[in-house]
């Protein structure tokens, strides 16, 4: 297993466009988390899944953001009508169970022009 | 809500010990973590401590937890230039859901 992978690694888009990111967790990890990190700050929690169930969403996750984990394996994060303020690194993490450490992927860097 | 605070910068000489401090507000924190992030790289888990422990040692790393003061520290012995990075403190609550991160401490190791 090569760890958590994310695709794409970089995305440049124009304001108003929709973007979708994918995260593949470590196999058999049933917890999957999304975070957002802007320059000079630590990761901020967005949402997490236990298998296919989305258990918690941050207030940061406006109605333009949606995340899915349809089969309890990979997850997608979609941002509709992107804004310049959405520019950030989007990080995915997975853990075997709630009380195991989270392993982070390399992130998807989004730039909204 | 939960909050985690860290000092922003620390500079040490190679071979010295580094101590990075962190305070948190959530008294129900179950796990406390230290992550390392190098430029252009993802977050690497260095070590963690369970809230019922006072200290954990792992090779050059020593974590101290003062639960009464909600204070966590990471000591790196014999700091090397390769230790230069941003170090994040994070806490995870009893619901074992999200982790709350500090804004990171940039450690610079001078030769």
PDB file of C-alpha atoms in Angstrom:
ATOM      1  CA  UNK A   1       0.000   0.000   0.000  1.00  0.00           C
ATOM      2  CA  UNK A   2       1.438   3.344  -1.024  1.00  0.00           C
ATOM      3  CA  UNK A   3      -0.521   5.504   1.382  1.00  0.00           C
ATOM      4  CA  UNK A   4      -3.214   8.093   0.810  1.00  0.00           C
ATOM      5  CA  UNK A   5      -3.286   9.410  -2.739  1.00  0.00           C
ATOM      6  CA  UNK A   6      -4.988  12.514  -4.104  1.00  0.00           C
ATOM      7  CA  UNK A   7      -5.756  13.579  -7.627  1.00  0.00           C
ATOM      8  CA  UNK A   8      -5.044  15.999  -9.163  1.00  0.00           C
ATOM      9  CA  UNK A   9      -2.063  17.414  -7.308  1.00  0.00           C
ATOM     10  CA  UNK A  10      -2.614  20.852  -8.786  1.00  0.00           C
ATOM     11  CA  UNK A  11      -5.684  22.515 -10.241  1.00  0.00           C
ATOM     12  CA  UNK A  12      -5.962  25.975 -11.752  1.00  0.00           C
ATOM     13  CA  UNK A  13      -9.440  27.168 -12.590  1.00  0.00           C
ATOM     14  CA  UNK A  14     -11.321  30.328 -13.365  1.00  0.00           C
ATOM     15  CA  UNK A  15     -13.747  31.856 -10.920  1.00  0.00           C
ATOM     16  CA  UNK A  16     -17.205  30.416 -11.325  1.00  0.00           C
ATOM     17  CA  UNK A  17     -16.087  27.016 -12.590  1.00  0.00           C
ATOM     18  CA  UNK A  18     -16.771  23.730 -10.789  1.00  0.00           C
ATOM     19  CA  UNK A  19     -13.919  21.499  -9.656  1.00  0.00           C
ATOM     20  CA  UNK A  20     -13.784  17.962  -8.264  1.00  0.00           C
ATOM     21  CA  UNK A  21     -10.972  16.353  -6.294  1.00  0.00           C
ATOM     22  CA  UNK A  22     -10.475  12.690  -5.556  1.00  0.00           C
ATOM     23  CA  UNK A  23      -8.959  10.979  -2.538  1.00  0.00           C
ATOM     24  CA  UNK A  24      -8.012   7.303  -2.297  1.00  0.00           C
ATOM     25  CA  UNK A  25      -7.420   6.325   1.334  1.00  0.00           C
ATOM     26  CA  UNK A  26      -5.240   3.531   2.613  1.00  0.00           C
ATOM     27  CA  UNK A  27      -7.158   0.343   1.924  1.00  0.00           C
ATOM     28  CA  UNK A  28      -9.250  -0.949   4.835  1.00  0.00           C
ATOM     29  CA  UNK A  29      -9.207   2.484   6.506  1.00  0.00           C
ATOM     30  CA  UNK A  30     -12.821   3.198   7.297  1.00  0.00           C
ATOM     31  CA  UNK A  31     -12.391   6.821   8.363  1.00  0.00           C
ATOM     32  CA  UNK A  32     -11.718   9.489   5.732  1.00  0.00           C
ATOM     33  CA  UNK A  33     -11.235  13.198   6.446  1.00  0.00           C
ATOM     34  CA  UNK A  34     -11.033  16.347   4.349  1.00  0.00           C
ATOM     35  CA  UNK A  35      -9.125  19.426   5.494  1.00  0.00           C
ATOM     36  CA  UNK A  36      -8.230  22.742   3.896  1.00  0.00           C
ATOM     37  CA  UNK A  37      -4.923  24.514   4.477  1.00  0.00           C
ATOM     38  CA  UNK A  38      -4.104  28.073   3.465  1.00  0.00           C
ATOM     39  CA  UNK A  39      -0.645  29.623   3.521  1.00  0.00           C
ATOM     40  CA  UNK A  40       0.678  30.226   7.003  1.00  0.00           C
ATOM     41  CA  UNK A  41      -2.091  28.305   8.731  1.00  0.00           C
ATOM     42  CA  UNK A  42      -2.712  24.827   9.950  1.00  0.00           C
ATOM     43  CA  UNK A  43      -5.209  22.464   8.326  1.00  0.00           C
ATOM     44  CA  UNK A  44      -8.853  23.305   8.986  1.00  0.00           C
ATOM     45  CA  UNK A  45     -11.370  20.503   9.257  1.00  0.00           C
ATOM     46  CA  UNK A  46     -14.026  20.301   6.530  1.00  0.00           C
ATOM     47  CA  UNK A  47     -15.781  16.956   6.888  1.00  0.00           C
ATOM     48  CA  UNK A  48     -15.276  13.280   7.640  1.00  0.00           C
ATOM     49  CA  UNK A  49     -16.765   9.914   6.743  1.00  0.00           C
ATOM     50  CA  UNK A  50     -17.122   6.649   8.584  1.00  0.00           C
ATOM     51  CA  UNK A  51     -17.333   4.207   5.697  1.00  0.00           C
ATOM     52  CA  UNK A  52     -19.892   5.805   3.356  1.00  0.00           C
ATOM     53  CA  UNK A  53     -21.646   7.870   6.038  1.00  0.00           C
ATOM     54  CA  UNK A  54     -20.754  11.555   6.321  1.00  0.00           C
ATOM     55  CA  UNK A  55     -20.712  12.097  10.089  1.00  0.00           C
ATOM     56  CA  UNK A  56     -19.703  15.739  10.525  1.00  0.00           C
ATOM     57  CA  UNK A  57     -19.447  18.851   8.384  1.00  0.00           C
ATOM     58  CA  UNK A  58     -17.700  22.068   9.341  1.00  0.00           C
ATOM     59  CA  UNK A  59     -19.371  25.460   9.110  1.00  0.00           C
ATOM     60  CA  UNK A  60     -16.605  26.168   6.568  1.00  0.00           C
ATOM     61  CA  UNK A  61     -18.324  23.776   4.185  1.00  0.00           C
ATOM     62  CA  UNK A  62     -20.769  26.111   2.473  1.00  0.00           C
ATOM     63  CA  UNK A  63     -23.516  24.840   0.206  1.00  0.00           C
ATOM     64  CA  UNK A  64     -21.109  25.185  -2.720  1.00  0.00           C
ATOM     65  CA  UNK A  65     -19.079  22.295  -1.271  1.00  0.00           C
ATOM     66  CA  UNK A  66     -20.169  18.687  -1.389  1.00  0.00           C
ATOM     67  CA  UNK A  67     -18.315  15.523  -0.488  1.00  0.00           C
ATOM     68  CA  UNK A  68     -19.179  11.919  -1.145  1.00  0.00           C
ATOM     69  CA  UNK A  69     -17.814   8.504  -0.368  1.00  0.00           C
ATOM     70  CA  UNK A  70     -20.268   6.319  -2.234  1.00  0.00           C
ATOM     71  CA  UNK A  71     -18.807   2.861  -1.620  1.00  0.00           C
ATOM     72  CA  UNK A  72     -16.871   3.568   1.520  1.00  0.00           C
ATOM     73  CA  UNK A  73     -13.558   3.598  -0.327  1.00  0.00           C
ATOM     74  CA  UNK A  74     -12.479   6.651  -2.355  1.00  0.00           C
ATOM     75  CA  UNK A  75     -14.017  10.059  -1.779  1.00  0.00           C
ATOM     76  CA  UNK A  76     -14.677  13.104  -3.937  1.00  0.00           C
ATOM     77  CA  UNK A  77     -14.865  16.745  -2.916  1.00  0.00           C
ATOM     78  CA  UNK A  78     -16.666  19.052  -5.326  1.00  0.00           C
ATOM     79  CA  UNK A  79     -16.646  22.838  -5.216  1.00  0.00           C
ATOM     80  CA  UNK A  80     -19.255  24.579  -7.330  1.00  0.00           C
ATOM     81  CA  UNK A  81     -18.997  28.163  -8.600  1.00  0.00           C
ATOM     82  CA  UNK A  82     -15.445  28.536  -7.288  1.00  0.00           C
ATOM     83  CA  UNK A  83     -14.373  31.817  -5.718  1.00  0.00           C
ATOM     84  CA  UNK A  84     -10.882  33.234  -5.265  1.00  0.00           C
ATOM     85  CA  UNK A  85     -11.202  32.599  -1.544  1.00  0.00           C
ATOM     86  CA  UNK A  86     -11.389  28.868  -2.275  1.00  0.00           C
ATOM     87  CA  UNK A  87      -7.719  28.884  -3.306  1.00  0.00           C
ATOM     88  CA  UNK A  88      -5.966  26.573  -0.840  1.00  0.00           C
ATOM     89  CA  UNK A  89      -4.433  23.157  -0.374  1.00  0.00           C
ATOM     90  CA  UNK A  90      -7.111  20.498   0.091  1.00  0.00           C
ATOM     91  CA  UNK A  91      -5.868  17.628   2.221  1.00  0.00           C
ATOM     92  CA  UNK A  92      -7.329  14.182   2.647  1.00  0.00           C
ATOM     93  CA  UNK A  93      -6.503  11.842   5.513  1.00  0.00           C
ATOM     94  CA  UNK A  94      -7.593   8.362   6.506  1.00  0.00           C
ATOM     95  CA  UNK A  95      -7.447   6.268   9.637  1.00  0.00           C
ATOM     96  CA  UNK A  96      -8.110   2.631  10.403  1.00  0.00           C
ATOM     97  CA  UNK A  97     -10.587   3.436  13.114  1.00  0.00           C
ATOM     98  CA  UNK A  98     -11.533   6.505  15.135  1.00  0.00           C
ATOM     99  CA  UNK A  99      -8.716   6.142  17.643  1.00  0.00           C
ATOM    100  CA  UNK A 100      -5.877   5.545  15.237  1.00  0.00           C
ATOM    101  CA  UNK A 101      -3.709   8.253  13.826  1.00  0.00           C
ATOM    102  CA  UNK A 102      -4.697   9.984  10.595  1.00  0.00           C
ATOM    103  CA  UNK A 103      -2.419   9.504   7.609  1.00  0.00           C
ATOM    104  CA  UNK A 104      -2.392  12.440   5.228  1.00  0.00           C
ATOM    105  CA  UNK A 105      -2.184  12.516   1.469  1.00  0.00           C
ATOM    106  CA  UNK A 106       0.006  14.992  -0.456  1.00  0.00           C
ATOM    107  CA  UNK A 107      -2.906  17.359  -1.069  1.00  0.00           C
ATOM    108  CA  UNK A 108      -4.492  19.056  -4.064  1.00  0.00           C
ATOM    109  CA  UNK A 109      -3.464  22.659  -4.530  1.00  0.00           C
ATOM    110  CA  UNK A 110      -6.323  24.719  -5.952  1.00  0.00           C
ATOM    111  CA  UNK A 111      -5.749  28.121  -7.526  1.00  0.00           C
ATOM    112  CA  UNK A 112      -8.814  30.124  -8.530  1.00  0.00           C
ATOM    113  CA  UNK A 113      -8.052  32.956 -10.941  1.00  0.00           C
TER     114      UNK A 113
ATOM    115  CA  UNK B   1     -14.979  25.877  20.018  1.00  0.00           C
ATOM    116  CA  UNK B   2     -11.637  24.148  20.211  1.00  0.00           C
ATOM    117  CA  UNK B   3      -8.501  26.207  19.767  1.00  0.00           C
ATOM    118  CA  UNK B   4      -4.822  25.277  19.513  1.00  0.00           C
ATOM    119  CA  UNK B   5      -2.082  27.888  19.837  1.00  0.00           C
ATOM    120  CA  UNK B   6       1.607  27.688  18.971  1.00  0.00           C
ATOM    121  CA  UNK B   7       4.436  30.162  18.754  1.00  0.00           C
ATOM    122  CA  UNK B   8       5.218  30.907  15.124  1.00  0.00           C
ATOM    123  CA  UNK B   9       9.002  30.658  14.943  1.00  0.00           C
ATOM    124  CA  UNK B  10      11.920  28.917  16.652  1.00  0.00           C
ATOM    125  CA  UNK B  11      15.582  29.092  15.678  1.00  0.00           C
ATOM    126  CA  UNK B  12      18.269  26.836  17.145  1.00  0.00           C
ATOM    127  CA  UNK B  13      21.846  25.815  16.411  1.00  0.00           C
ATOM    128  CA  UNK B  14      22.632  22.364  15.075  1.00  0.00           C
ATOM    129  CA  UNK B  15      23.229  19.951  17.936  1.00  0.00           C
ATOM    130  CA  UNK B  16      21.142  21.918  20.434  1.00  0.00           C
ATOM    131  CA  UNK B  17      17.760  20.783  21.748  1.00  0.00           C
ATOM    132  CA  UNK B  18      14.588  22.337  20.354  1.00  0.00           C
ATOM    133  CA  UNK B  19      11.438  22.748  22.402  1.00  0.00           C
ATOM    134  CA  UNK B  20       8.193  23.569  20.623  1.00  0.00           C
ATOM    135  CA  UNK B  21       5.229  24.499  22.792  1.00  0.00           C
ATOM    136  CA  UNK B  22       1.495  24.245  22.241  1.00  0.00           C
ATOM    137  CA  UNK B  23      -1.594  25.101  24.273  1.00  0.00           C
ATOM    138  CA  UNK B  24      -5.107  23.864  23.638  1.00  0.00           C
ATOM    139  CA  UNK B  25      -8.532  24.605  25.032  1.00  0.00           C
ATOM    140  CA  UNK B  26     -10.544  21.391  24.661  1.00  0.00           C
ATOM    141  CA  UNK B  27     -10.415  19.635  28.026  1.00  0.00           C
ATOM    142  CA  UNK B  28     -11.952  16.531  26.462  1.00  0.00           C
ATOM    143  CA  UNK B  29      -9.029  16.035  24.075  1.00  0.00           C
ATOM    144  CA  UNK B  30      -8.226  12.352  23.804  1.00  0.00           C
ATOM    145  CA  UNK B  31      -5.176  12.326  21.566  1.00  0.00           C
ATOM    146  CA  UNK B  32      -2.600  15.050  20.990  1.00  0.00           C
ATOM    147  CA  UNK B  33      -0.395  14.907  17.930  1.00  0.00           C
ATOM    148  CA  UNK B  34       2.754  16.407  16.517  1.00  0.00           C
ATOM    149  CA  UNK B  35       3.085  16.599  12.730  1.00  0.00           C
ATOM    150  CA  UNK B  36       6.000  17.740  10.585  1.00  0.00           C
ATOM    151  CA  UNK B  37       5.559  19.490   7.244  1.00  0.00           C
ATOM    152  CA  UNK B  38       8.469  20.158   4.933  1.00  0.00           C
ATOM    153  CA  UNK B  39       8.190  22.619   2.020  1.00  0.00           C
ATOM    154  CA  UNK B  40       5.954  21.243  -0.722  1.00  0.00           C
ATOM    155  CA  UNK B  41       5.288  18.043   1.202  1.00  0.00           C
ATOM    156  CA  UNK B  42       2.333  16.615   3.073  1.00  0.00           C
ATOM    157  CA  UNK B  43       1.901  16.244   6.793  1.00  0.00           C
ATOM    158  CA  UNK B  44       3.991  13.559   8.444  1.00  0.00           C
ATOM    159  CA  UNK B  45       2.894  12.239  11.832  1.00  0.00           C
ATOM    160  CA  UNK B  46       5.877  12.394  14.181  1.00  0.00           C
ATOM    161  CA  UNK B  47       4.388  11.197  17.427  1.00  0.00           C
ATOM    162  CA  UNK B  48       1.271  11.329  19.540  1.00  0.00           C
ATOM    163  CA  UNK B  49       0.329  11.062  23.183  1.00  0.00           C
ATOM    164  CA  UNK B  50      -2.822   9.809  24.797  1.00  0.00           C
ATOM    165  CA  UNK B  51      -4.413  12.190  27.271  1.00  0.00           C
ATOM    166  CA  UNK B  52      -3.844   9.915  30.279  1.00  0.00           C
ATOM    167  CA  UNK B  53      -0.067  10.021  29.761  1.00  0.00           C
ATOM    168  CA  UNK B  54       2.382  12.659  31.008  1.00  0.00           C
ATOM    169  CA  UNK B  55       5.333  11.846  28.823  1.00  0.00           C
ATOM    170  CA  UNK B  56       6.270   9.847  25.783  1.00  0.00           C
ATOM    171  CA  UNK B  57       9.762   9.334  24.408  1.00  0.00           C
ATOM    172  CA  UNK B  58      10.571   8.125  20.927  1.00  0.00           C
ATOM    173  CA  UNK B  59      14.252   8.230  19.976  1.00  0.00           C
ATOM    174  CA  UNK B  60      15.188  11.943  19.743  1.00  0.00           C
ATOM    175  CA  UNK B  61      11.615  13.079  20.411  1.00  0.00           C
ATOM    176  CA  UNK B  62      10.113  13.673  23.857  1.00  0.00           C
ATOM    177  CA  UNK B  63       6.515  14.768  24.302  1.00  0.00           C
ATOM    178  CA  UNK B  64       5.389  16.265  27.598  1.00  0.00           C
ATOM    179  CA  UNK B  65       1.736  16.786  28.444  1.00  0.00           C
ATOM    180  CA  UNK B  66       0.455  18.948  31.279  1.00  0.00           C
ATOM    181  CA  UNK B  67      -3.242  18.223  31.169  1.00  0.00           C
ATOM    182  CA  UNK B  68      -4.065  20.610  34.019  1.00  0.00           C
ATOM    183  CA  UNK B  69      -2.585  23.550  32.102  1.00  0.00           C
ATOM    184  CA  UNK B  70      -3.549  22.125  28.701  1.00  0.00           C
ATOM    185  CA  UNK B  71       0.053  22.474  27.598  1.00  0.00           C
ATOM    186  CA  UNK B  72       1.913  20.184  25.238  1.00  0.00           C
ATOM    187  CA  UNK B  73       5.557  20.336  24.241  1.00  0.00           C
ATOM    188  CA  UNK B  74       7.809  18.571  21.765  1.00  0.00           C
ATOM    189  CA  UNK B  75      11.507  18.332  22.516  1.00  0.00           C
ATOM    190  CA  UNK B  76      13.881  17.369  19.730  1.00  0.00           C
ATOM    191  CA  UNK B  77      17.285  16.329  21.029  1.00  0.00           C
ATOM    192  CA  UNK B  78      20.465  16.918  18.993  1.00  0.00           C
ATOM    193  CA  UNK B  79      18.583  18.966  16.394  1.00  0.00           C
ATOM    194  CA  UNK B  80      19.847  18.537  12.848  1.00  0.00           C
ATOM    195  CA  UNK B  81      19.474  20.722   9.751  1.00  0.00           C
ATOM    196  CA  UNK B  82      17.075  18.108   8.372  1.00  0.00           C
ATOM    197  CA  UNK B  83      14.736  18.891  11.237  1.00  0.00           C
ATOM    198  CA  UNK B  84      14.066  22.325   9.717  1.00  0.00           C
ATOM    199  CA  UNK B  85      10.344  22.308   8.911  1.00  0.00           C
ATOM    200  CA  UNK B  86       6.974  23.476  10.171  1.00  0.00           C
ATOM    201  CA  UNK B  87       5.703  21.560  13.194  1.00  0.00           C
ATOM    202  CA  UNK B  88       1.977  21.354  13.882  1.00  0.00           C
ATOM    203  CA  UNK B  89       0.325  20.477  17.130  1.00  0.00           C
ATOM    204  CA  UNK B  90      -3.163  18.940  16.868  1.00  0.00           C
ATOM    205  CA  UNK B  91      -5.787  17.657  19.263  1.00  0.00           C
ATOM    206  CA  UNK B  92      -8.542  15.136  18.723  1.00  0.00           C
ATOM    207  CA  UNK B  93     -11.584  15.084  20.987  1.00  0.00           C
ATOM    208  CA  UNK B  94     -13.526  12.268  22.581  1.00  0.00           C
ATOM    209  CA  UNK B  95     -15.821  11.875  19.607  1.00  0.00           C
ATOM    210  CA  UNK B  96     -12.660  10.911  17.696  1.00  0.00           C
ATOM    211  CA  UNK B  97     -13.749  12.911  14.726  1.00  0.00           C
ATOM    212  CA  UNK B  98     -11.949  15.953  13.474  1.00  0.00           C
ATOM    213  CA  UNK B  99      -8.531  17.082  14.584  1.00  0.00           C
ATOM    214  CA  UNK B 100      -7.958  20.740  15.409  1.00  0.00           C
ATOM    215  CA  UNK B 101      -4.557  22.047  14.372  1.00  0.00           C
ATOM    216  CA  UNK B 102      -2.433  24.957  15.474  1.00  0.00           C
ATOM    217  CA  UNK B 103      -0.978  27.289  12.859  1.00  0.00           C
ATOM    218  CA  UNK B 104       2.439  25.664  13.077  1.00  0.00           C
ATOM    219  CA  UNK B 105       5.869  26.540  14.417  1.00  0.00           C
ATOM    220  CA  UNK B 106       8.581  27.107  11.832  1.00  0.00           C
ATOM    221  CA  UNK B 107      11.793  25.549  13.135  1.00  0.00           C
ATOM    222  CA  UNK B 108      15.018  26.825  11.598  1.00  0.00           C
ATOM    223  CA  UNK B 109      18.208  24.939  12.399  1.00  0.00           C
ATOM    224  CA  UNK B 110      21.404  26.881  11.799  1.00  0.00           C
ATOM    225  CA  UNK B 111      24.676  25.017  11.162  1.00  0.00           C
TER     226      UNK B 111
END
